[in-house]
mmCIF file with all atom_site columns, C-alpha atoms in Angstrom:
data_model
loop_
_atom_site.group_PDB
_atom_site.id
_atom_site.type_symbol
_atom_site.label_atom_id
_atom_site.label_alt_id
_atom_site.label_comp_id
_atom_site.label_asym_id
_atom_site.label_entity_id
_atom_site.label_seq_id
_atom_site.pdbx_PDB_ins_code
_atom_site.Cartn_x
_atom_site.Cartn_y
_atom_site.Cartn_z
_atom_site.occupancy
_atom_site.B_iso_or_equiv
_atom_site.pdbx_formal_charge
_atom_site.auth_seq_id
_atom_site.auth_comp_id
_atom_site.auth_asym_id
_atom_site.auth_atom_id
_atom_site.pdbx_PDB_model_num
ATOM 1   C CA . MET A 1 1   ? 117.758 71.139 162.951 1.00 62.00 ? 1133 MET A CA 1
ATOM 2   C CA . PHE A 1 2   ? 116.607 67.556 163.607 1.00 70.00 ? 1134 PHE A CA 1
ATOM 3   C CA . GLN A 1 3   ? 117.598 67.931 167.271 1.00 86.00 ? 1135 GLN A CA 1
ATOM 4   C CA . CYS A 1 4   ? 115.410 71.038 167.577 1.00 90.00 ? 1136 CYS A CA 1
ATOM 5   C CA . LEU A 1 5   ? 112.514 69.182 165.944 1.00 91.00 ? 1137 LEU A CA 1
ATOM 6   C CA . ASN A 1 6   ? 112.741 66.371 168.517 1.00 94.00 ? 1138 ASN A CA 1
ATOM 7   C CA . HIS A 1 7   ? 112.901 68.879 171.368 1.00 95.00 ? 1139 HIS A CA 1
ATOM 8   C CA . SER A 1 8   ? 109.932 70.850 169.996 1.00 96.00 ? 1140 SER A CA 1
ATOM 9   C CA . GLN A 1 9   ? 107.888 67.635 169.783 1.00 96.00 ? 1141 GLN A CA 1
ATOM 10  C CA . ASN A 1 10  ? 108.838 66.768 173.374 1.00 97.00 ? 1142 ASN A CA 1
ATOM 11  C CA . LEU A 1 11  ? 107.867 70.274 174.452 1.00 97.00 ? 1143 LEU A CA 1
ATOM 12  C CA . LEU A 1 12  ? 104.467 70.021 172.773 1.00 97.00 ? 1144 LEU A CA 1
ATOM 13  C CA . LYS A 1 13  ? 103.762 66.676 174.472 1.00 98.00 ? 1145 LYS A CA 1
ATOM 14  C CA . ALA A 1 14  ? 104.896 67.986 177.861 1.00 97.00 ? 1146 ALA A CA 1
ATOM 15  C CA . VAL A 1 15  ? 102.803 71.169 177.601 1.00 97.00 ? 1147 VAL A CA 1
ATOM 16  C CA . SER A 1 16  ? 99.747  69.208 176.474 1.00 96.00 ? 1148 SER A CA 1
ATOM 17  C CA . ASN A 1 17  ? 100.143 66.789 179.393 1.00 96.00 ? 1149 ASN A CA 1
ATOM 18  C CA . THR A 1 18  ? 100.632 69.624 181.886 1.00 95.00 ? 1150 THR A CA 1
ATOM 19  C CA . LEU A 1 19  ? 97.584  71.470 180.549 1.00 93.00 ? 1151 LEU A CA 1
ATOM 20  C CA . GLN A 1 20  ? 95.462  68.307 180.709 1.00 93.00 ? 1152 GLN A CA 1
ATOM 21  C CA . LYS A 1 21  ? 96.556  67.711 184.304 1.00 93.00 ? 1153 LYS A CA 1
ATOM 22  C CA . ALA A 1 22  ? 95.801  71.341 185.207 1.00 91.00 ? 1154 ALA A CA 1
ATOM 23  C CA . ARG A 1 23  ? 92.321  71.147 183.672 1.00 90.00 ? 1155 ARG A CA 1
ATOM 24  C CA . GLN A 1 24  ? 91.573  68.012 185.702 1.00 90.00 ? 1156 GLN A CA 1
ATOM 25  C CA . THR A 1 25  ? 93.078  69.275 188.953 1.00 89.00 ? 1157 THR A CA 1
ATOM 26  C CA . LEU A 1 26  ? 91.626  72.768 188.637 1.00 85.00 ? 1158 LEU A CA 1
ATOM 27  C CA . GLU A 1 27  ? 88.217  71.801 187.254 1.00 79.00 ? 1159 GLU A CA 1
ATOM 28  C CA . LEU A 1 28  ? 86.546  74.201 189.709 1.00 81.00 ? 1160 LEU A CA 1
ATOM 29  C CA . TYR A 1 29  ? 88.740  77.102 188.518 1.00 80.00 ? 1161 TYR A CA 1
ATOM 30  C CA . SER A 1 30  ? 87.394  77.625 184.962 1.00 77.00 ? 1162 SER A CA 1
ATOM 31  C CA . CYS A 1 31  ? 90.450  76.183 183.231 1.00 78.00 ? 1163 CYS A CA 1
ATOM 32  C CA . THR A 1 32  ? 89.054  75.171 179.829 1.00 73.00 ? 1164 THR A CA 1
ATOM 33  C CA . SER A 1 33  ? 89.970  77.174 176.732 1.00 75.00 ? 1165 SER A CA 1
ATOM 34  C CA . GLU A 1 34  ? 86.334  78.330 176.455 1.00 78.00 ? 1166 GLU A CA 1
ATOM 35  C CA . GLU A 1 35  ? 86.299  79.712 179.995 1.00 72.00 ? 1167 GLU A CA 1
ATOM 36  C CA . ILE A 1 36  ? 89.557  81.653 180.119 1.00 71.00 ? 1168 ILE A CA 1
ATOM 37  C CA . ASP A 1 37  ? 90.645  84.982 178.673 1.00 74.00 ? 1169 ASP A CA 1
ATOM 38  C CA . HIS A 1 38  ? 93.561  84.205 176.405 1.00 72.00 ? 1170 HIS A CA 1
ATOM 39  C CA . GLU A 1 39  ? 96.687  86.259 177.033 1.00 74.00 ? 1171 GLU A CA 1
ATOM 40  C CA . ASP A 1 40  ? 99.902  86.391 175.019 1.00 76.00 ? 1172 ASP A CA 1
ATOM 41  C CA . ILE A 1 41  ? 102.809 87.377 177.257 1.00 78.00 ? 1173 ILE A CA 1
ATOM 42  C CA . THR A 1 42  ? 105.040 87.747 174.190 1.00 78.00 ? 1174 THR A CA 1
ATOM 43  C CA . LYS A 1 43  ? 102.767 90.318 172.521 1.00 76.00 ? 1175 LYS A CA 1
ATOM 44  C CA . ASP A 1 44  ? 104.716 93.427 171.497 1.00 74.00 ? 1176 ASP A CA 1
ATOM 45  C CA . LYS A 1 45  ? 107.948 91.804 172.777 1.00 77.00 ? 1177 LYS A CA 1
ATOM 46  C CA . THR A 1 46  ? 108.773 89.250 170.087 1.00 76.00 ? 1178 THR A CA 1
ATOM 47  C CA . SER A 1 47  ? 107.719 88.769 166.481 1.00 74.00 ? 1179 SER A CA 1
ATOM 48  C CA . THR A 1 48  ? 107.782 84.999 166.106 1.00 80.00 ? 1180 THR A CA 1
ATOM 49  C CA . VAL A 1 49  ? 104.783 84.783 163.778 1.00 75.00 ? 1181 VAL A CA 1
ATOM 50  C CA . GLU A 1 50  ? 106.239 87.353 161.369 1.00 77.00 ? 1182 GLU A CA 1
ATOM 51  C CA . ALA A 1 51  ? 109.824 86.132 161.717 1.00 79.00 ? 1183 ALA A CA 1
ATOM 52  C CA . CYS A 1 52  ? 108.828 82.517 161.064 1.00 83.00 ? 1184 CYS A CA 1
ATOM 53  C CA . LEU A 1 53  ? 106.599 83.148 158.061 1.00 78.00 ? 1185 LEU A CA 1
ATOM 54  C CA . PRO A 1 54  ? 107.406 80.387 155.521 1.00 73.00 ? 1186 PRO A CA 1
ATOM 55  C CA . LEU A 1 55  ? 109.115 81.582 152.360 1.00 68.00 ? 1187 LEU A CA 1
ATOM 56  C CA . GLU A 1 56  ? 106.255 80.304 150.166 1.00 67.00 ? 1188 GLU A CA 1
ATOM 57  C CA . LEU A 1 57  ? 103.859 82.680 151.903 1.00 63.00 ? 1189 LEU A CA 1
ATOM 58  C CA . THR A 1 58  ? 105.981 85.734 151.232 1.00 59.00 ? 1190 THR A CA 1
ATOM 59  C CA . MET A 1 59  ? 105.244 85.830 147.512 1.00 54.00 ? 1191 MET A CA 1
ATOM 60  C CA . ASN A 1 60  ? 104.219 89.031 145.651 1.00 40.00 ? 1192 ASN A CA 1
ATOM 61  C CA . GLU A 1 61  ? 101.075 90.627 147.154 1.00 46.00 ? 1193 GLU A CA 1
ATOM 62  C CA . SER A 1 62  ? 101.495 88.842 150.454 1.00 46.00 ? 1194 SER A CA 1
ATOM 63  C CA . CYS A 1 63  ? 104.870 90.480 151.061 1.00 47.00 ? 1195 CYS A CA 1
ATOM 64  C CA . LEU A 1 64  ? 105.146 92.234 154.361 1.00 47.00 ? 1196 LEU A CA 1
ATOM 65  C CA . ALA A 1 65  ? 106.422 95.428 152.807 1.00 41.00 ? 1197 ALA A CA 1
ATOM 66  C CA . SER A 1 66  ? 106.878 97.207 156.097 1.00 39.00 ? 1198 SER A CA 1
ATOM 67  C CA . ARG A 1 67  ? 109.573 94.776 157.206 1.00 41.00 ? 1199 ARG A CA 1
ATOM 68  C CA . GLU A 1 68  ? 113.090 95.728 156.111 1.00 37.00 ? 1200 GLU A CA 1
ATOM 69  C CA . ILE A 1 69  ? 114.126 92.060 156.053 1.00 38.00 ? 1201 ILE A CA 1
ATOM 70  C CA . PHE A 1 70  ? 112.085 91.377 152.933 1.00 38.00 ? 1202 PHE A CA 1
ATOM 71  C CA . LEU A 1 71  ? 113.437 91.967 149.456 1.00 34.00 ? 1203 LEU A CA 1
ATOM 72  C CA . ILE A 1 72  ? 111.424 91.817 146.230 1.00 32.00 ? 1204 ILE A CA 1
ATOM 73  C CA . THR A 1 73  ? 113.400 89.963 143.579 1.00 33.00 ? 1205 THR A CA 1
ATOM 74  C CA . ASN A 1 74  ? 112.020 88.347 140.407 1.00 35.00 ? 1206 ASN A CA 1
ATOM 75  C CA . GLY A 1 75  ? 108.460 88.049 141.718 1.00 34.00 ? 1207 GLY A CA 1
ATOM 76  C CA . SER A 1 76  ? 109.292 86.766 145.179 1.00 34.00 ? 1208 SER A CA 1
ATOM 77  C CA . CYS A 1 77  ? 109.834 88.658 148.387 1.00 36.00 ? 1209 CYS A CA 1
ATOM 78  C CA . LEU A 1 78  ? 112.970 86.914 149.527 1.00 40.00 ? 1210 LEU A CA 1
ATOM 79  C CA . ALA A 1 79  ? 116.175 86.374 147.694 1.00 39.00 ? 1211 ALA A CA 1
ATOM 80  C CA . SER A 1 80  ? 117.779 83.024 148.474 1.00 44.00 ? 1212 SER A CA 1
ATOM 81  C CA . ARG A 1 81  ? 120.658 84.687 150.291 1.00 46.00 ? 1213 ARG A CA 1
ATOM 82  C CA . LYS A 1 82  ? 118.121 85.988 152.789 1.00 53.00 ? 1214 LYS A CA 1
ATOM 83  C CA . ALA A 1 83  ? 116.778 82.531 153.671 1.00 60.00 ? 1215 ALA A CA 1
ATOM 84  C CA . SER A 1 84  ? 119.452 81.731 156.261 1.00 76.00 ? 1216 SER A CA 1
ATOM 85  C CA . PHE A 1 85  ? 118.989 85.179 157.804 1.00 73.00 ? 1217 PHE A CA 1
ATOM 86  C CA . MET A 1 86  ? 115.238 84.523 158.057 1.00 78.00 ? 1218 MET A CA 1
ATOM 87  C CA . THR A 1 87  ? 115.851 81.133 159.679 1.00 84.00 ? 1219 THR A CA 1
ATOM 88  C CA . THR A 1 88  ? 118.192 82.704 162.228 1.00 86.00 ? 1220 THR A CA 1
ATOM 89  C CA . LEU A 1 89  ? 115.674 85.472 162.925 1.00 87.00 ? 1221 LEU A CA 1
ATOM 90  C CA . CYS A 1 90  ? 112.906 82.892 163.387 1.00 88.00 ? 1222 CYS A CA 1
ATOM 91  C CA . LEU A 1 91  ? 114.935 80.677 165.722 1.00 90.00 ? 1223 LEU A CA 1
ATOM 92  C CA . SER A 1 92  ? 116.083 83.691 167.712 1.00 90.00 ? 1224 SER A CA 1
ATOM 93  C CA . SER A 1 93  ? 112.485 84.828 168.126 1.00 91.00 ? 1225 SER A CA 1
ATOM 94  C CA . ILE A 1 94  ? 111.426 81.326 169.235 1.00 93.00 ? 1226 ILE A CA 1
ATOM 95  C CA . TYR A 1 95  ? 114.271 81.398 171.774 1.00 94.00 ? 1227 TYR A CA 1
ATOM 96  C CA . GLU A 1 96  ? 113.051 84.732 173.159 1.00 93.00 ? 1228 GLU A CA 1
ATOM 97  C CA . ASP A 1 97  ? 109.481 83.399 173.452 1.00 93.00 ? 1229 ASP A CA 1
ATOM 98  C CA . LEU A 1 98  ? 110.664 80.311 175.312 1.00 95.00 ? 1230 LEU A CA 1
ATOM 99  C CA . LYS A 1 99  ? 112.801 82.418 177.643 1.00 94.00 ? 1231 LYS A CA 1
ATOM 100 C CA . MET A 1 100 ? 109.810 84.629 178.544 1.00 93.00 ? 1232 MET A CA 1
ATOM 101 C CA . TYR A 1 101 ? 107.600 81.648 179.262 1.00 94.00 ? 1233 TYR A CA 1
ATOM 102 C CA . GLN A 1 102 ? 110.372 79.943 181.236 1.00 96.00 ? 1234 GLN A CA 1
ATOM 103 C CA . ILE A 1 103 ? 110.728 82.976 183.521 1.00 94.00 ? 1235 ILE A CA 1
ATOM 104 C CA . GLU A 1 104 ? 106.950 83.250 183.994 1.00 93.00 ? 1236 GLU A CA 1
ATOM 105 C CA . PHE A 1 105 ? 106.539 79.545 184.728 1.00 95.00 ? 1237 PHE A CA 1
ATOM 106 C CA . LYS A 1 106 ? 109.430 79.447 187.203 1.00 94.00 ? 1238 LYS A CA 1
ATOM 107 C CA . ALA A 1 107 ? 108.051 82.456 189.106 1.00 92.00 ? 1239 ALA A CA 1
ATOM 108 C CA . MET A 1 108 ? 104.583 80.937 189.081 1.00 92.00 ? 1240 MET A CA 1
ATOM 109 C CA . ASN A 1 109 ? 105.872 77.557 190.253 1.00 93.00 ? 1241 ASN A CA 1
ATOM 110 C CA . ALA A 1 110 ? 107.641 79.227 193.180 1.00 92.00 ? 1242 ALA A CA 1
ATOM 111 C CA . LYS A 1 111 ? 104.286 80.732 194.237 1.00 92.00 ? 1243 LYS A CA 1
ATOM 112 C CA . LEU A 1 112 ? 102.427 77.446 193.760 1.00 91.00 ? 1244 LEU A CA 1
ATOM 113 C CA . LEU A 1 113 ? 104.955 75.633 195.940 1.00 91.00 ? 1245 LEU A CA 1
ATOM 114 C CA . MET A 1 114 ? 104.099 78.077 198.779 1.00 91.00 ? 1246 MET A CA 1
ATOM 115 C CA . ASP A 1 115 ? 100.434 77.031 198.660 1.00 89.00 ? 1247 ASP A CA 1
ATOM 116 C CA . PRO A 1 116 ? 99.681  75.067 201.845 1.00 89.00 ? 1248 PRO A CA 1
ATOM 117 C CA . LYS A 1 117 ? 97.155  72.960 199.889 1.00 86.00 ? 1249 LYS A CA 1
ATOM 118 C CA . ARG A 1 118 ? 99.824  71.954 197.356 1.00 83.00 ? 1250 ARG A CA 1
ATOM 119 C CA . GLN A 1 119 ? 96.958  71.417 194.923 1.00 87.00 ? 1251 GLN A CA 1
ATOM 120 C CA . ILE A 1 120 ? 99.038  71.871 191.796 1.00 88.00 ? 1252 ILE A CA 1
ATOM 121 C CA . PHE A 1 121 ? 102.517 72.799 190.654 1.00 86.00 ? 1253 PHE A CA 1
ATOM 122 C CA . LEU A 1 122 ? 104.229 72.671 187.298 1.00 91.00 ? 1254 LEU A CA 1
ATOM 123 C CA . ASP A 1 123 ? 105.316 69.377 185.836 1.00 91.00 ? 1255 ASP A CA 1
ATOM 124 C CA . GLN A 1 124 ? 109.111 69.128 185.858 1.00 94.00 ? 1256 GLN A CA 1
ATOM 125 C CA . ASN A 1 125 ? 108.956 67.436 182.421 1.00 95.00 ? 1257 ASN A CA 1
ATOM 126 C CA . MET A 1 126 ? 107.592 70.640 180.888 1.00 96.00 ? 1258 MET A CA 1
ATOM 127 C CA . LEU A 1 127 ? 110.231 72.821 182.538 1.00 96.00 ? 1259 LEU A CA 1
ATOM 128 C CA . THR A 1 128 ? 112.937 70.386 181.398 1.00 96.00 ? 1260 THR A CA 1
ATOM 129 C CA . ALA A 1 129 ? 111.539 70.366 177.839 1.00 97.00 ? 1261 ALA A CA 1
ATOM 130 C CA . ILE A 1 130 ? 111.752 74.172 177.758 1.00 97.00 ? 1262 ILE A CA 1
ATOM 131 C CA . ASP A 1 131 ? 115.360 74.048 179.026 1.00 95.00 ? 1263 ASP A CA 1
ATOM 132 C CA . GLU A 1 132 ? 116.355 71.409 176.465 1.00 95.00 ? 1264 GLU A CA 1
ATOM 133 C CA . LEU A 1 133 ? 114.898 73.316 173.515 1.00 96.00 ? 1265 LEU A CA 1
ATOM 134 C CA . LEU A 1 134 ? 116.567 76.522 174.731 1.00 94.00 ? 1266 LEU A CA 1
ATOM 135 C CA . GLN A 1 135 ? 119.910 74.684 174.899 1.00 93.00 ? 1267 GLN A CA 1
ATOM 136 C CA . ALA A 1 136 ? 119.393 73.183 171.434 1.00 92.00 ? 1268 ALA A CA 1
ATOM 137 C CA . LEU A 1 137 ? 118.647 76.629 169.984 1.00 90.00 ? 1269 LEU A CA 1
ATOM 138 C CA . ASN A 1 138 ? 121.787 77.927 171.728 1.00 83.00 ? 1270 ASN A CA 1
ATOM 139 C CA . PHE A 1 139 ? 121.255 81.677 171.448 1.00 73.00 ? 1271 PHE A CA 1
ATOM 140 C CA . ASN A 1 140 ? 122.689 84.105 173.939 1.00 65.00 ? 1272 ASN A CA 1
ATOM 141 C CA . SER A 1 141 ? 120.284 86.755 175.059 1.00 59.00 ? 1273 SER A CA 1
ATOM 142 C CA . ALA A 1 142 ? 120.087 89.255 177.841 1.00 56.00 ? 1274 ALA A CA 1
ATOM 143 C CA . THR A 1 143 ? 118.477 87.653 180.837 1.00 54.00 ? 1275 THR A CA 1
ATOM 144 C CA . VAL A 1 144 ? 115.206 89.239 181.804 1.00 52.00 ? 1276 VAL A CA 1
ATOM 145 C CA . PRO A 1 145 ? 115.100 90.030 185.503 1.00 52.00 ? 1277 PRO A CA 1
ATOM 146 C CA . GLN A 1 146 ? 112.531 88.015 187.412 1.00 52.00 ? 1278 GLN A CA 1
ATOM 147 C CA . LYS A 1 147 ? 109.892 90.073 189.163 1.00 56.00 ? 1279 LYS A CA 1
ATOM 148 C CA . SER A 1 148 ? 109.936 89.372 192.871 1.00 50.00 ? 1280 SER A CA 1
ATOM 149 C CA . SER A 1 149 ? 106.838 90.099 194.857 1.00 53.00 ? 1281 SER A CA 1
ATOM 150 C CA . LEU A 1 150 ? 106.927 90.969 198.534 1.00 50.00 ? 1282 LEU A CA 1
ATOM 151 C CA . GLU A 1 151 ? 103.160 90.674 198.898 1.00 61.00 ? 1283 GLU A CA 1
ATOM 152 C CA . GLU A 1 152 ? 101.398 87.524 200.011 1.00 68.00 ? 1284 GLU A CA 1
ATOM 153 C CA . PRO A 1 153 ? 100.589 85.417 196.933 1.00 77.00 ? 1285 PRO A CA 1
ATOM 154 C CA . ASP A 1 154 ? 96.931  85.017 195.953 1.00 86.00 ? 1286 ASP A CA 1
ATOM 155 C CA . PHE A 1 155 ? 96.818  81.306 195.158 1.00 89.00 ? 1287 PHE A CA 1
ATOM 156 C CA . TYR A 1 156 ? 93.433  81.524 193.429 1.00 87.00 ? 1288 TYR A CA 1
ATOM 157 C CA . LYS A 1 157 ? 94.709  84.185 191.013 1.00 88.00 ? 1289 LYS A CA 1
ATOM 158 C CA . THR A 1 158 ? 97.950  82.248 190.523 1.00 89.00 ? 1290 THR A CA 1
ATOM 159 C CA . LYS A 1 159 ? 96.020  79.114 189.546 1.00 89.00 ? 1291 LYS A CA 1
ATOM 160 C CA . ILE A 1 160 ? 93.818  81.056 187.112 1.00 88.00 ? 1292 ILE A CA 1
ATOM 161 C CA . LYS A 1 161 ? 96.956  82.665 185.647 1.00 90.00 ? 1293 LYS A CA 1
ATOM 162 C CA . LEU A 1 162 ? 98.498  79.189 185.336 1.00 91.00 ? 1294 LEU A CA 1
ATOM 163 C CA . CYS A 1 163 ? 95.541  78.044 183.234 1.00 90.00 ? 1295 CYS A CA 1
ATOM 164 C CA . ILE A 1 164 ? 95.768  81.129 181.037 1.00 90.00 ? 1296 ILE A CA 1
ATOM 165 C CA . LEU A 1 165 ? 99.532  80.744 180.540 1.00 93.00 ? 1297 LEU A CA 1
ATOM 166 C CA . LEU A 1 166 ? 99.325  77.016 179.823 1.00 94.00 ? 1298 LEU A CA 1
ATOM 167 C CA . HIS A 1 167 ? 96.678  77.531 177.139 1.00 92.00 ? 1299 HIS A CA 1
ATOM 168 C CA . ALA A 1 168 ? 98.726  80.312 175.525 1.00 92.00 ? 1300 ALA A CA 1
ATOM 169 C CA . PHE A 1 169 ? 101.940 78.314 175.788 1.00 95.00 ? 1301 PHE A CA 1
ATOM 170 C CA . ARG A 1 170 ? 100.335 75.255 174.218 1.00 94.00 ? 1302 ARG A CA 1
ATOM 171 C CA . ILE A 1 171 ? 99.336  77.367 171.214 1.00 92.00 ? 1303 ILE A CA 1
ATOM 172 C CA . ARG A 1 172 ? 102.896 78.720 171.036 1.00 93.00 ? 1304 ARG A CA 1
ATOM 173 C CA . ALA A 1 173 ? 104.324 75.184 171.352 1.00 96.00 ? 1305 ALA A CA 1
ATOM 174 C CA . VAL A 1 174 ? 102.169 74.071 168.393 1.00 95.00 ? 1306 VAL A CA 1
ATOM 175 C CA . THR A 1 175 ? 103.508 77.019 166.373 1.00 92.00 ? 1307 THR A CA 1
ATOM 176 C CA . ILE A 1 176 ? 107.100 76.212 167.353 1.00 94.00 ? 1308 ILE A CA 1
ATOM 177 C CA . ASP A 1 177 ? 106.674 72.523 166.507 1.00 95.00 ? 1309 ASP A CA 1
ATOM 178 C CA . ARG A 1 178 ? 105.164 73.339 163.104 1.00 93.00 ? 1310 ARG A CA 1
ATOM 179 C CA . MET A 1 179 ? 107.983 75.752 162.364 1.00 91.00 ? 1311 MET A CA 1
ATOM 180 C CA . MET A 1 180 ? 110.642 73.220 163.353 1.00 92.00 ? 1312 MET A CA 1
ATOM 181 C CA . SER A 1 181 ? 108.937 70.625 161.119 1.00 92.00 ? 1313 SER A CA 1
ATOM 182 C CA . TYR A 1 182 ? 108.913 73.125 158.261 1.00 88.00 ? 1314 TYR A CA 1
ATOM 183 C CA . LEU A 1 183 ? 112.577 74.053 158.741 1.00 86.00 ? 1315 LEU A CA 1
ATOM 184 C CA . ASN A 1 184 ? 113.549 70.390 159.054 1.00 86.00 ? 1316 ASN A CA 1
ATOM 185 C CA . SER A 1 185 ? 111.811 69.531 155.777 1.00 85.00 ? 1317 SER A CA 1
ATOM 186 C CA . SER A 1 186 ? 113.374 72.374 153.776 1.00 73.00 ? 1318 SER A CA 1
#
């Protein structure tokens, strides 16, 4: 788990640096968190927030009764034998989130590299940090096909989308880092 914690910290630093660079480079593109419409590409596809809910928060009234993974036993929602299952579910969900963002960022970077202005492209450190955390998590999942577009890329829209994705991914990276810290401490 310590290895995952280090990789999650590296990811958070890399995303923060990439976002800072994007805000500076794209200052004319409304790239601050106040100016963009936040979008979660993982919405309705993964359940990281629910899957990674700390055990202490799943007590009595705060149980998520609709989830079959919870079990009420002696005043707590989770029996101890369920803890490792919950950890696996959490890490698997984090893996799926990272995979979705990786695919989006790689497709976006390919478009940005076609821009004759070459104003911005994704920092290789961030892409490497995603790869390293994915390898450390070591889950096998079905690969999501990458959407290929035959139309001419709209570089303005791509840059706005980059800002939106980086802000969302930074929030997700904070969540992942906090969860790895929690799992490492328990």
